[in-house]
Tab-separated table of C-alpha atoms in Angstrom:
chain	number	residue	atom	x	y	z
J	1	UNK	CA	-21.408	-3.233	28.827
J	2	UNK	CA	-20.822	-3.096	25.107
J	3	UNK	CA	-22.791	-5.505	22.833
J	4	UNK	CA	-20.679	-6.750	19.989
J	5	UNK	CA	-22.987	-8.243	17.359
J	6	UNK	CA	-22.463	-10.285	14.146
J	7	UNK	CA	-23.138	-9.253	10.518
J	8	UNK	CA	-22.560	-11.466	7.495
J	9	UNK	CA	-24.157	-9.045	5.035
J	10	UNK	CA	-24.880	-5.200	4.802
J	11	UNK	CA	-28.541	-6.047	5.483
J	12	UNK	CA	-27.615	-7.932	8.733
J	13	UNK	CA	-25.404	-5.078	9.744
J	14	UNK	CA	-28.187	-2.486	9.359
J	15	UNK	CA	-30.481	-4.872	11.287
J	16	UNK	CA	-27.959	-5.111	14.093
J	17	UNK	CA	-27.478	-1.372	14.329
J	18	UNK	CA	-31.229	-0.674	14.188
J	19	UNK	CA	-31.803	-3.363	16.951
J	20	UNK	CA	-29.316	-1.573	19.342
J	21	UNK	CA	-25.916	-3.156	18.730
J	22	UNK	CA	-23.073	-0.973	20.167
J	23	UNK	CA	-20.639	-2.732	17.902
J	24	UNK	CA	-20.873	-4.880	14.815
J	25	UNK	CA	-18.111	-7.230	13.624
J	26	UNK	CA	-17.867	-8.453	10.037
J	27	UNK	CA	-15.279	-9.555	7.497
J	28	UNK	CA	-14.287	-9.436	3.901
J	29	UNK	CA	-15.537	-11.864	1.345
J	30	UNK	CA	-12.340	-14.013	1.263
J	31	UNK	CA	-10.357	-16.381	3.411
J	32	UNK	CA	-9.094	-13.664	5.697
J	33	UNK	CA	-11.917	-14.157	8.134
J	34	UNK	CA	-13.274	-17.253	9.943
J	35	UNK	CA	-16.792	-17.193	8.353
J	36	UNK	CA	-15.876	-17.563	4.764
J	37	UNK	CA	-19.133	-18.992	3.482
J	38	UNK	CA	-20.744	-18.726	0.112
J	39	UNK	CA	-22.771	-15.482	-0.415
J	40	UNK	CA	-21.557	-14.088	2.890
J	41	UNK	CA	-19.352	-11.065	3.828
J	42	UNK	CA	-18.462	-7.622	2.511
J	43	UNK	CA	-16.788	-6.146	-0.429
J	44	UNK	CA	-14.601	-3.120	0.229
J	45	UNK	CA	-17.244	-0.742	-0.980
J	46	UNK	CA	-19.927	-2.411	1.106
J	47	UNK	CA	-17.712	-2.099	4.234
J	48	UNK	CA	-17.177	1.604	3.750
J	49	UNK	CA	-20.950	2.130	3.377
J	50	UNK	CA	-21.604	0.002	6.352
J	51	UNK	CA	-19.207	1.945	8.490
J	52	UNK	CA	-20.986	5.085	7.431
J	53	UNK	CA	-24.372	3.640	8.371
J	54	UNK	CA	-23.089	2.455	11.816
J	55	UNK	CA	-21.111	5.560	12.653
J	56	UNK	CA	-24.062	7.860	11.735
J	57	UNK	CA	-26.035	5.931	14.452
J	58	UNK	CA	-23.389	5.859	17.085
J	59	UNK	CA	-22.314	2.212	16.585
J	60	UNK	CA	-18.806	0.895	15.868
J	61	UNK	CA	-17.521	-1.532	13.271
J	62	UNK	CA	-14.841	-4.123	13.876
J	63	UNK	CA	-13.341	-6.129	11.012
J	64	UNK	CA	-12.385	-9.724	11.748
J	65	UNK	CA	-9.162	-10.659	9.873
J	66	UNK	CA	-8.759	-13.598	12.075
J	67	UNK	CA	-7.460	-16.613	10.043
J	68	UNK	CA	-3.788	-17.397	9.822
J	69	UNK	CA	-2.050	-16.234	6.635
J	70	UNK	CA	-0.493	-18.839	4.420
J	71	UNK	CA	3.258	-18.491	4.089
J	72	UNK	CA	4.145	-16.550	0.978
J	73	UNK	CA	0.554	-15.220	0.535
J	74	UNK	CA	0.607	-12.648	3.284
J	75	UNK	CA	-0.414	-9.857	0.849
J	76	UNK	CA	-4.151	-10.770	0.983
J	77	UNK	CA	-4.204	-10.416	4.840
J	78	UNK	CA	-1.966	-7.217	4.688
J	79	UNK	CA	-4.304	-5.576	2.214
J	80	UNK	CA	-7.280	-6.575	4.290
J	81	UNK	CA	-5.873	-4.649	7.299
J	82	UNK	CA	-5.140	-1.526	5.195
J	83	UNK	CA	-8.619	-1.644	3.490
J	84	UNK	CA	-10.244	-2.046	6.972
J	85	UNK	CA	-8.456	1.127	8.124
J	86	UNK	CA	-9.311	2.987	4.910
J	87	UNK	CA	-13.039	2.018	5.264
J	88	UNK	CA	-12.988	3.659	8.721
J	89	UNK	CA	-13.165	0.574	10.809
J	90	UNK	CA	-12.951	1.208	14.594
J	91	UNK	CA	-10.748	-1.918	15.039
J	92	UNK	CA	-9.491	-5.059	13.572
J	93	UNK	CA	-9.789	-8.510	15.216
J	94	UNK	CA	-6.587	-10.476	14.558
J	95	UNK	CA	-5.184	-13.915	15.615
J	96	UNK	CA	-1.876	-14.466	13.861
J	97	UNK	CA	1.293	-13.179	15.544
J	98	UNK	CA	2.860	-12.128	12.221
J	99	UNK	CA	-0.210	-10.242	11.173
J	100	UNK	CA	-0.405	-8.504	14.626
J	101	UNK	CA	3.216	-7.437	14.178
J	102	UNK	CA	2.510	-6.161	10.634
J	103	UNK	CA	-0.564	-4.265	11.784
J	104	UNK	CA	1.204	-2.751	14.809
J	105	UNK	CA	4.049	-1.551	12.560
J	106	UNK	CA	2.266	-0.359	9.435
J	107	UNK	CA	-1.042	0.681	10.946
J	108	UNK	CA	-0.297	1.814	14.473
J	109	UNK	CA	-3.367	4.041	14.806
J	110	UNK	CA	-5.794	1.060	13.963
J	111	UNK	CA	-6.988	-0.383	17.192
J	112	UNK	CA	-6.207	-4.090	17.582
J	113	UNK	CA	-8.317	-6.710	19.247
J	114	UNK	CA	-7.149	-10.334	19.758
J	115	UNK	CA	-9.458	-12.919	18.149
J	116	UNK	CA	-10.694	-15.877	19.973
J	117	UNK	CA	-8.804	-17.815	17.388
J	118	UNK	CA	-5.543	-16.894	19.199
J	119	UNK	CA	-6.812	-18.895	22.227
J	120	UNK	CA	-5.228	-16.541	24.805
J	121	UNK	CA	-6.614	-18.032	27.996
J	122	UNK	CA	-4.309	-16.856	30.687
J	123	UNK	CA	-2.786	-13.564	32.027
J	124	UNK	CA	0.684	-14.408	30.713
J	125	UNK	CA	-0.462	-14.877	27.090
J	126	UNK	CA	-2.759	-11.915	27.163
J	127	UNK	CA	-0.083	-9.607	28.700
J	128	UNK	CA	2.274	-10.743	25.993
J	129	UNK	CA	-0.049	-9.735	23.197
J	130	UNK	CA	-0.714	-6.536	24.969
J	131	UNK	CA	2.900	-5.555	25.408
J	132	UNK	CA	4.213	-6.888	22.059
J	133	UNK	CA	1.494	-5.556	19.791
J	134	UNK	CA	-0.400	-3.073	21.862
J	135	UNK	CA	-3.616	-5.254	21.708
J	136	UNK	CA	-6.410	-3.306	23.450
J	137	UNK	CA	-9.033	-5.951	23.849
J	138	UNK	CA	-8.891	-9.836	23.957
J	139	UNK	CA	-11.783	-12.142	22.987
J	140	UNK	CA	-11.523	-14.920	25.586
J	141	UNK	CA	-11.854	-18.527	24.503
J	142	UNK	CA	-14.986	-20.302	25.520
J	143	UNK	CA	-13.148	-22.535	28.060
J	144	UNK	CA	-13.117	-20.285	31.148
J	145	UNK	CA	-15.591	-20.126	34.198
J	146	UNK	CA	-16.734	-16.761	35.435
J	147	UNK	CA	-14.417	-17.050	38.383
J	148	UNK	CA	-11.460	-17.704	36.121
J	149	UNK	CA	-12.336	-14.689	33.909
J	150	UNK	CA	-12.472	-12.484	37.066
J	151	UNK	CA	-9.077	-13.760	38.117
J	152	UNK	CA	-7.646	-13.031	34.650
J	153	UNK	CA	-9.120	-9.560	34.658
J	154	UNK	CA	-7.287	-8.804	37.895
J	155	UNK	CA	-3.993	-9.469	36.362
J	156	UNK	CA	-4.322	-7.753	32.918
J	157	UNK	CA	-4.697	-4.063	31.726
J	158	UNK	CA	-6.587	-4.809	28.503
J	159	UNK	CA	-10.374	-5.130	27.916
J	160	UNK	CA	-11.973	-8.580	27.759
J	161	UNK	CA	-14.832	-9.632	25.535
J	162	UNK	CA	-16.710	-12.809	26.009
J	163	UNK	CA	-19.252	-14.862	23.933
J	164	UNK	CA	-22.663	-14.910	25.389
J	165	UNK	CA	-24.770	-16.485	22.715
J	166	UNK	CA	-24.524	-18.709	19.570
J	167	UNK	CA	-22.602	-21.693	18.300
J	168	UNK	CA	-19.933	-23.270	20.485
J	169	UNK	CA	-16.638	-24.497	19.338
J	170	UNK	CA	-14.886	-27.575	20.641
J	171	UNK	CA	-12.522	-26.234	23.272
J	172	UNK	CA	-9.293	-25.740	21.227
J	173	UNK	CA	-10.224	-22.629	19.149
J	174	UNK	CA	-7.602	-21.708	16.599
J	175	UNK	CA	-5.995	-25.166	17.014
J	176	UNK	CA	-8.943	-27.537	15.985
J	177	UNK	CA	-8.047	-29.871	13.200
J	178	UNK	CA	-11.371	-31.776	13.045
J	179	UNK	CA	-12.597	-29.949	9.965
J	180	UNK	CA	-9.219	-30.414	8.232
J	181	UNK	CA	-9.352	-34.089	9.031
J	182	UNK	CA	-12.682	-34.505	7.226
J	183	UNK	CA	-12.447	-32.019	4.443
J	184	UNK	CA	-8.872	-30.649	4.130
J	185	UNK	CA	-10.098	-27.149	5.066
J	186	UNK	CA	-10.347	-25.507	8.385
J	187	UNK	CA	-11.510	-22.266	10.011
J	188	UNK	CA	-7.879	-21.449	11.007
J	189	UNK	CA	-6.458	-21.463	7.469
J	190	UNK	CA	-9.414	-21.238	5.175
J	191	UNK	CA	-11.973	-19.346	7.256
J	192	UNK	CA	-14.491	-22.130	7.159
J	193	UNK	CA	-15.302	-24.974	9.483
J	194	UNK	CA	-17.099	-27.904	7.899
J	195	UNK	CA	-17.194	-26.217	4.396
J	196	UNK	CA	-20.611	-26.562	2.743
J	197	UNK	CA	-19.123	-28.005	-0.481
J	198	UNK	CA	-18.251	-31.104	1.657
J	199	UNK	CA	-21.709	-31.188	3.336
J	200	UNK	CA	-24.304	-33.613	1.874
J	201	UNK	CA	-27.778	-33.809	3.100
J	202	UNK	CA	-29.817	-36.886	1.939
J	203	UNK	CA	-32.850	-38.894	2.693
J	204	UNK	CA	-32.529	-42.529	3.648
J	205	UNK	CA	-35.925	-44.113	4.176
J	206	UNK	CA	-37.574	-42.263	7.048
J	207	UNK	CA	-34.367	-40.681	8.108
J	208	UNK	CA	-32.437	-37.480	7.197
J	209	UNK	CA	-28.715	-38.084	6.927
J	210	UNK	CA	-26.076	-35.405	7.103
J	211	UNK	CA	-22.580	-36.125	5.947
J	212	UNK	CA	-19.275	-34.127	6.033
J	213	UNK	CA	-16.569	-35.188	3.671
J	214	UNK	CA	-18.194	-38.622	3.277
J	215	UNK	CA	-18.549	-39.179	6.974
J	216	UNK	CA	-21.937	-39.663	8.292
J	217	UNK	CA	-22.222	-37.101	11.144
J	218	UNK	CA	-25.807	-37.689	12.206
J	219	UNK	CA	-29.077	-39.381	11.304
J	220	UNK	CA	-32.326	-37.981	12.435
J	221	UNK	CA	-36.056	-38.885	11.846
J	222	UNK	CA	-37.159	-36.839	8.839
J	223	UNK	CA	-38.662	-33.567	9.943
J	224	UNK	CA	-36.983	-33.528	13.341
J	225	UNK	CA	-34.409	-31.056	14.623
J	226	UNK	CA	-30.919	-31.410	13.263
J	227	UNK	CA	-27.712	-29.443	13.702
J	228	UNK	CA	-25.258	-28.505	10.868
J	229	UNK	CA	-22.876	-31.443	10.302
J	230	UNK	CA	-19.636	-30.643	12.143
J	231	UNK	CA	-17.513	-33.372	13.425
J	232	UNK	CA	-17.377	-31.987	16.984
J	233	UNK	CA	-21.144	-32.222	17.334
J	234	UNK	CA	-21.564	-35.383	15.461
J	235	UNK	CA	-23.172	-38.587	16.903
J	236	UNK	CA	-20.732	-41.524	16.880
J	237	UNK	CA	-20.434	-44.996	18.315
J	238	UNK	CA	-17.359	-45.398	20.480
J	239	UNK	CA	-16.877	-48.747	22.278
J	240	UNK	CA	-20.282	-49.709	23.446
J	241	UNK	CA	-21.655	-46.238	23.623
J	242	UNK	CA	-23.465	-44.136	20.890
J	243	UNK	CA	-23.835	-40.437	21.458
J	244	UNK	CA	-22.128	-37.026	21.087
J	245	UNK	CA	-18.571	-38.104	21.785
J	246	UNK	CA	-17.044	-34.603	21.623
J	247	UNK	CA	-19.792	-31.900	22.124
J	248	UNK	CA	-23.538	-31.965	22.477
J	249	UNK	CA	-25.417	-30.166	19.639
J	250	UNK	CA	-26.395	-27.269	21.747
J	251	UNK	CA	-25.646	-23.513	21.560
J	252	UNK	CA	-24.264	-21.133	24.125
J	253	UNK	CA	-26.773	-18.876	26.011
J	254	UNK	CA	-25.053	-16.987	28.849
J	255	UNK	CA	-27.752	-14.405	29.160
J	256	UNK	CA	-28.480	-15.251	32.833
J	257	UNK	CA	-24.712	-14.855	33.598
J	258	UNK	CA	-24.413	-11.354	32.298
J	259	UNK	CA	-24.549	-9.683	35.782
J	260	UNK	CA	-21.795	-11.928	36.987
J	261	UNK	CA	-19.729	-11.359	33.841
J	262	UNK	CA	-19.996	-7.632	34.434
J	263	UNK	CA	-18.820	-8.077	38.131
J	264	UNK	CA	-15.945	-10.157	36.740
J	265	UNK	CA	-14.751	-7.080	34.907
J	266	UNK	CA	-15.818	-8.036	31.287
J	267	UNK	CA	-16.056	-5.071	28.949
J	268	UNK	CA	-17.880	-6.457	26.059
J	269	UNK	CA	-20.461	-9.224	25.304
J	270	UNK	CA	-20.184	-11.062	21.964
J	271	UNK	CA	-22.902	-12.745	19.938
J	272	UNK	CA	-21.781	-15.424	17.513
J	273	UNK	CA	-23.461	-15.799	14.147
J	274	UNK	CA	-22.136	-14.065	11.087
J	275	UNK	CA	-23.469	-16.910	9.070
J	276	UNK	CA	-26.966	-16.295	10.195
J	277	UNK	CA	-29.742	-14.181	8.737
J	278	UNK	CA	-30.882	-10.620	9.505
J	279	UNK	CA	-33.860	-12.057	11.249
J	280	UNK	CA	-31.598	-13.972	13.727
J	281	UNK	CA	-29.333	-10.935	14.258
J	282	UNK	CA	-32.330	-8.555	14.909
J	283	UNK	CA	-33.886	-10.828	17.395
J	284	UNK	CA	-30.834	-11.780	19.287
J	285	UNK	CA	-29.466	-8.156	19.430
J	286	UNK	CA	-32.791	-6.732	20.621
J	287	UNK	CA	-32.966	-9.399	23.283
J	288	UNK	CA	-29.418	-8.873	24.684
J	289	UNK	CA	-29.777	-5.073	24.410
J	290	UNK	CA	-32.595	-5.326	26.829
J	291	UNK	CA	-30.278	-7.305	29.166
J	292	UNK	CA	-27.477	-4.692	28.975
J	293	UNK	CA	-29.957	-1.795	29.330
J	294	UNK	CA	-31.544	-3.404	32.414
J	295	UNK	CA	-28.100	-3.987	33.987
J	296	UNK	CA	-27.137	-0.352	33.370
J	297	UNK	CA	-30.335	0.909	34.974
J	298	UNK	CA	-29.853	-1.378	37.980
J	299	UNK	CA	-32.873	-3.596	37.086
J	300	UNK	CA	-33.040	-7.353	36.943
J	301	UNK	CA	-32.252	-8.395	33.317
J	302	UNK	CA	-35.237	-10.076	31.598
J	303	UNK	CA	-35.222	-13.869	30.961
J	304	UNK	CA	-34.709	-14.559	27.276
J	305	UNK	CA	-36.390	-17.263	25.327
J	306	UNK	CA	-34.143	-17.877	22.345
J	307	UNK	CA	-33.667	-21.592	22.165
J	308	UNK	CA	-35.730	-21.770	19.042
J	309	UNK	CA	-32.980	-19.815	17.205
J	310	UNK	CA	-30.161	-22.164	18.533
J	311	UNK	CA	-28.522	-25.001	16.752
J	312	UNK	CA	-29.905	-28.160	18.299
J	313	UNK	CA	-32.843	-25.982	19.616
J	314	UNK	CA	-31.229	-26.234	23.001
J	315	UNK	CA	-28.843	-23.992	25.050
J	316	UNK	CA	-26.133	-24.331	27.623
J	317	UNK	CA	-24.071	-21.877	29.769
J	318	UNK	CA	-21.005	-23.602	28.464
J	319	UNK	CA	-17.819	-23.487	30.586
J	320	UNK	CA	-18.848	-20.354	32.427
J	321	UNK	CA	-20.730	-22.289	34.978
J	322	UNK	CA	-19.161	-25.730	34.438
J	323	UNK	CA	-17.895	-27.850	37.142
J	324	UNK	CA	-14.891	-29.773	35.750
J	325	UNK	CA	-14.553	-33.455	36.580
H	1	UNK	CA	-47.347	-11.153	16.352
H	2	UNK	CA	-45.180	-13.480	14.485
H	3	UNK	CA	-46.797	-16.695	13.325
H	4	UNK	CA	-44.818	-19.961	13.550
H	5	UNK	CA	-44.299	-21.136	9.951
H	6	UNK	CA	-44.476	-24.800	10.827
H	7	UNK	CA	-48.030	-24.442	12.025
H	8	UNK	CA	-49.435	-22.733	8.899
H	9	UNK	CA	-50.181	-24.823	5.814
H	10	UNK	CA	-52.060	-23.778	2.667
H	11	UNK	CA	-55.561	-25.270	3.136
H	12	UNK	CA	-55.979	-28.518	1.417
H	13	UNK	CA	-59.019	-27.241	-0.568
H	14	UNK	CA	-56.911	-24.481	-1.941
H	15	UNK	CA	-54.056	-26.825	-2.771
H	16	UNK	CA	-56.335	-29.324	-4.449
H	17	UNK	CA	-58.231	-26.734	-6.418
H	18	UNK	CA	-54.756	-25.400	-7.718
H	19	UNK	CA	-54.118	-28.897	-9.199
H	20	UNK	CA	-56.291	-28.075	-12.146
H	21	UNK	CA	-54.605	-24.832	-12.965
H	22	UNK	CA	-52.354	-24.969	-16.065
H	23	UNK	CA	-48.726	-24.437	-15.038
H	24	UNK	CA	-47.455	-22.344	-18.059
H	25	UNK	CA	-49.058	-18.988	-16.898
H	26	UNK	CA	-47.844	-19.516	-13.485
H	27	UNK	CA	-44.352	-20.089	-14.921
H	28	UNK	CA	-44.532	-16.968	-17.121
H	29	UNK	CA	-45.662	-14.762	-14.243
H	30	UNK	CA	-42.997	-16.088	-11.822
H	31	UNK	CA	-40.279	-15.765	-14.493
H	32	UNK	CA	-41.324	-12.233	-15.164
H	33	UNK	CA	-41.156	-11.570	-11.357
H	34	UNK	CA	-37.710	-13.222	-11.221
H	35	UNK	CA	-36.414	-11.117	-14.081
H	36	UNK	CA	-37.700	-7.844	-12.423
H	37	UNK	CA	-36.214	-8.888	-9.138
H	38	UNK	CA	-32.716	-9.604	-10.560
H	39	UNK	CA	-32.796	-6.427	-12.543
H	40	UNK	CA	-33.765	-4.130	-9.563
H	41	UNK	CA	-31.505	-6.115	-7.130
H	42	UNK	CA	-28.264	-6.849	-9.160
H	43	UNK	CA	-26.381	-7.599	-5.818
H	44	UNK	CA	-28.339	-10.853	-5.672
H	45	UNK	CA	-26.428	-12.396	-8.598
H	46	UNK	CA	-23.179	-10.917	-7.327
H	47	UNK	CA	-23.604	-12.761	-3.951
H	48	UNK	CA	-24.708	-16.059	-5.724
H	49	UNK	CA	-21.511	-15.590	-7.714
H	50	UNK	CA	-20.255	-18.839	-9.082
H	51	UNK	CA	-23.432	-20.745	-8.103
H	52	UNK	CA	-25.841	-18.731	-10.454
H	53	UNK	CA	-25.673	-21.511	-12.994
H	54	UNK	CA	-26.980	-23.988	-10.508
H	55	UNK	CA	-30.704	-25.048	-10.606
H	56	UNK	CA	-32.635	-24.792	-7.417
H	57	UNK	CA	-35.744	-26.797	-6.811
H	58	UNK	CA	-38.012	-24.883	-4.336
H	59	UNK	CA	-40.353	-27.713	-3.218
H	60	UNK	CA	-43.266	-25.951	-1.562
H	61	UNK	CA	-44.720	-28.925	0.159
H	62	UNK	CA	-48.296	-27.521	0.681
H	63	UNK	CA	-48.667	-26.501	-3.037
H	64	UNK	CA	-49.328	-28.916	-5.850
H	65	UNK	CA	-46.251	-28.032	-7.747
H	66	UNK	CA	-42.496	-27.275	-7.239
H	67	UNK	CA	-40.619	-24.372	-8.551
H	68	UNK	CA	-37.330	-24.614	-10.454
H	69	UNK	CA	-35.234	-21.467	-10.009
H	70	UNK	CA	-32.543	-20.864	-12.696
H	71	UNK	CA	-30.770	-17.630	-11.493
H	72	UNK	CA	-28.414	-17.259	-14.527
H	73	UNK	CA	-31.403	-17.368	-16.942
H	74	UNK	CA	-33.671	-15.439	-14.534
H	75	UNK	CA	-36.297	-18.172	-14.828
H	76	UNK	CA	-38.692	-19.525	-12.184
H	77	UNK	CA	-40.889	-22.306	-13.583
H	78	UNK	CA	-43.512	-24.515	-11.970
H	79	UNK	CA	-43.491	-28.206	-12.391
H	80	UNK	CA	-45.616	-31.159	-11.362
H	81	UNK	CA	-43.542	-33.148	-8.895
H	82	UNK	CA	-43.922	-36.312	-11.088
H	83	UNK	CA	-42.552	-34.361	-14.010
H	84	UNK	CA	-39.948	-32.136	-12.285
H	85	UNK	CA	-36.370	-32.075	-13.845
H	86	UNK	CA	-33.244	-32.737	-11.972
H	87	UNK	CA	-31.909	-29.942	-9.923
H	88	UNK	CA	-28.557	-29.159	-8.299
H	89	UNK	CA	-30.135	-28.446	-4.937
H	90	UNK	CA	-33.528	-28.919	-3.431
H	91	UNK	CA	-35.155	-26.850	-0.689
H	92	UNK	CA	-38.331	-28.215	0.780
H	93	UNK	CA	-40.708	-26.575	3.139
H	94	UNK	CA	-44.092	-24.924	3.517
H	95	UNK	CA	-45.043	-21.731	1.684
H	96	UNK	CA	-45.278	-20.002	5.148
H	97	UNK	CA	-41.662	-20.979	5.847
H	98	UNK	CA	-40.344	-19.748	2.413
H	99	UNK	CA	-42.250	-16.418	2.725
H	100	UNK	CA	-41.192	-15.876	6.343
H	101	UNK	CA	-37.506	-16.448	5.385
H	102	UNK	CA	-37.666	-14.216	2.296
H	103	UNK	CA	-39.315	-11.427	4.140
H	104	UNK	CA	-36.823	-11.521	7.027
H	105	UNK	CA	-39.079	-12.896	9.785
H	106	UNK	CA	-37.611	-16.268	10.113
H	107	UNK	CA	-33.843	-17.383	10.156
H	108	UNK	CA	-33.174	-19.918	7.505
H	109	UNK	CA	-30.756	-21.855	9.834
H	110	UNK	CA	-33.429	-22.020	12.527
H	111	UNK	CA	-35.960	-23.324	10.200
H	112	UNK	CA	-33.527	-26.035	9.043
H	113	UNK	CA	-32.448	-26.833	12.664
H	114	UNK	CA	-36.073	-27.340	13.598
H	115	UNK	CA	-36.818	-29.512	10.728
H	116	UNK	CA	-39.270	-26.983	9.003
H	117	UNK	CA	-36.915	-26.751	6.053
H	118	UNK	CA	-35.111	-29.661	4.322
H	119	UNK	CA	-32.083	-29.286	2.111
H	120	UNK	CA	-30.662	-31.756	-0.410
H	121	UNK	CA	-27.934	-31.419	-3.009
H	122	UNK	CA	-25.342	-28.681	-3.406
H	123	UNK	CA	-25.250	-27.141	0.164
H	124	UNK	CA	-22.817	-24.338	-0.965
H	125	UNK	CA	-25.251	-23.155	-3.624
H	126	UNK	CA	-28.099	-23.234	-1.154
H	127	UNK	CA	-26.144	-21.098	1.328
H	128	UNK	CA	-25.130	-18.677	-1.390
H	129	UNK	CA	-28.783	-18.231	-2.540
H	130	UNK	CA	-30.046	-17.935	1.022
H	131	UNK	CA	-27.496	-15.228	1.878
H	132	UNK	CA	-28.039	-13.372	-1.373
H	133	UNK	CA	-31.820	-13.261	-0.844
H	134	UNK	CA	-31.485	-12.238	2.918
H	135	UNK	CA	-29.167	-9.410	1.911
H	136	UNK	CA	-31.533	-8.142	-0.740
H	137	UNK	CA	-34.377	-7.372	1.762
H	138	UNK	CA	-37.071	-8.369	-0.694
H	139	UNK	CA	-40.659	-7.447	-0.284
H	140	UNK	CA	-42.656	-9.669	-2.754
H	141	UNK	CA	-45.889	-7.684	-2.436
H	142	UNK	CA	-44.140	-4.493	-3.352
H	143	UNK	CA	-42.396	-6.128	-6.256
H	144	UNK	CA	-45.719	-7.320	-7.569
H	145	UNK	CA	-47.348	-3.887	-6.968
H	146	UNK	CA	-44.403	-2.304	-8.901
H	147	UNK	CA	-44.930	-4.698	-11.865
H	148	UNK	CA	-48.668	-4.253	-11.858
H	149	UNK	CA	-49.247	-0.573	-11.097
H	150	UNK	CA	-52.969	-0.598	-11.729
H	151	UNK	CA	-53.425	-3.315	-9.245
H	152	UNK	CA	-51.117	-1.787	-6.643
H	153	UNK	CA	-53.759	0.266	-4.674
H	154	UNK	CA	-56.203	-2.656	-4.042
H	155	UNK	CA	-53.237	-5.065	-3.482
H	156	UNK	CA	-51.792	-2.888	-0.668
H	157	UNK	CA	-55.197	-2.473	0.799
H	158	UNK	CA	-55.858	-6.227	0.791
H	159	UNK	CA	-52.443	-7.176	2.300
H	160	UNK	CA	-53.149	-6.758	6.029
H	161	UNK	CA	-56.492	-8.635	5.880
H	162	UNK	CA	-54.969	-11.320	3.699
H	163	UNK	CA	-52.118	-11.775	6.149
H	164	UNK	CA	-54.526	-12.024	9.025
H	165	UNK	CA	-56.586	-14.554	7.138
H	166	UNK	CA	-53.902	-16.803	5.891
H	167	UNK	CA	-51.227	-16.327	8.610
H	168	UNK	CA	-48.652	-15.885	5.815
H	169	UNK	CA	-46.044	-13.099	5.743
H	170	UNK	CA	-46.751	-11.494	2.486
H	171	UNK	CA	-44.424	-8.477	2.789
H	172	UNK	CA	-41.105	-7.490	4.425
H	173	UNK	CA	-41.522	-7.102	8.201
H	174	UNK	CA	-40.288	-3.987	9.771
H	175	UNK	CA	-37.774	-4.369	12.507
H	176	UNK	CA	-40.106	-3.331	15.324
H	177	UNK	CA	-42.196	-6.462	14.751
H	178	UNK	CA	-39.303	-8.859	15.936
């Protein structure tokens, strides 16, 4: 199986390649990709250098251009697709229908993957993207069980890629308005969920307080574990209950499910975390490469101990093994 | 073997004895180091971009002073906490945590999630700084050795024993250590 790994900087990309990534995904330093954070991402020249580094070591580079262009300002997204092809990218990861049509028409030789932001979660949707825009791979939303993924793979002719590690989104990827509600900016349009300029960390007595857009998202005793303040993982009081109303502050770790995902017909395993450091990338990639290598050799994959690197310091297998109520 | 930065603190007798040190030579040496780093790694300021005029307080909790980083002026100065000026952002943590993050051993988000590092103030500026320094793949020991070539051979010889003795990550860690 192919391991698709994140890189927010050229140093992280080199760390991913050196740690054994088959594929690295990254983005330009603007709002064309869903990790538009300060100090992050690639210039055009950095991307060309990074592609050279990866290709020389047998790894591929995918460029995420997976936000939704603003009407009248499509040129930024169009130039991103052209520049990705010029830099030698192996594929672009797109979500917007108009941008997919543009890329298919103007850059037919540039392989197209469908971003998780498109939220294509059933065979009809996937087959539409494949037939209309010759999409070759679909990144599945994190809402499906392993059995559902297997059923989808039986009805489609394109490759599927699934997330196996990292931050979890609330289950409406590409359609979530929580960040917009609190800050006016969203991952869908601006490439950033819970933008840091709206984040405020403060100390209140013996507690650390994290706010987003003026809303208190959580309070924790000073020095204790705390997640980044996103609305979906906030701690709120609703009625007579106080807790994580939308999502628990845990990260995905589906490493134990990789053999089942392989049997379900999944082609590629994706690691979330372009906003994380090269230390994170190197450790996670190396750990998951041991899993895919073991699987390929017919051995039992090793158990990974990666919770320390997770948001909330705890992990879940997410929807893959979920029993819906 | 990687050491957990939350379990390593500068011994209190070292910290206490440092309280009598005058701060101006420390500030001069650190500012020279900052100038050298920014000259040899120009991409740091490119990545910090519009946040380079922000002032960052690096509050190293097991040292008797905090450091004020001013990227635009290439200055890194030491202040007693009681006399520290206002900063746009404050990052607090142990010396071990700062060094482990700078040298690519520890992930900054993980240190924050686990409470080892605390952040206050301009979060965007902190992210820009963190990402810029991570991309620069700095090795502080090599930078010091380059600035002081006469001391470089004994410094390099002393590094491994010093790291074993203190538990601190004093240089960039090669990938195979992860």
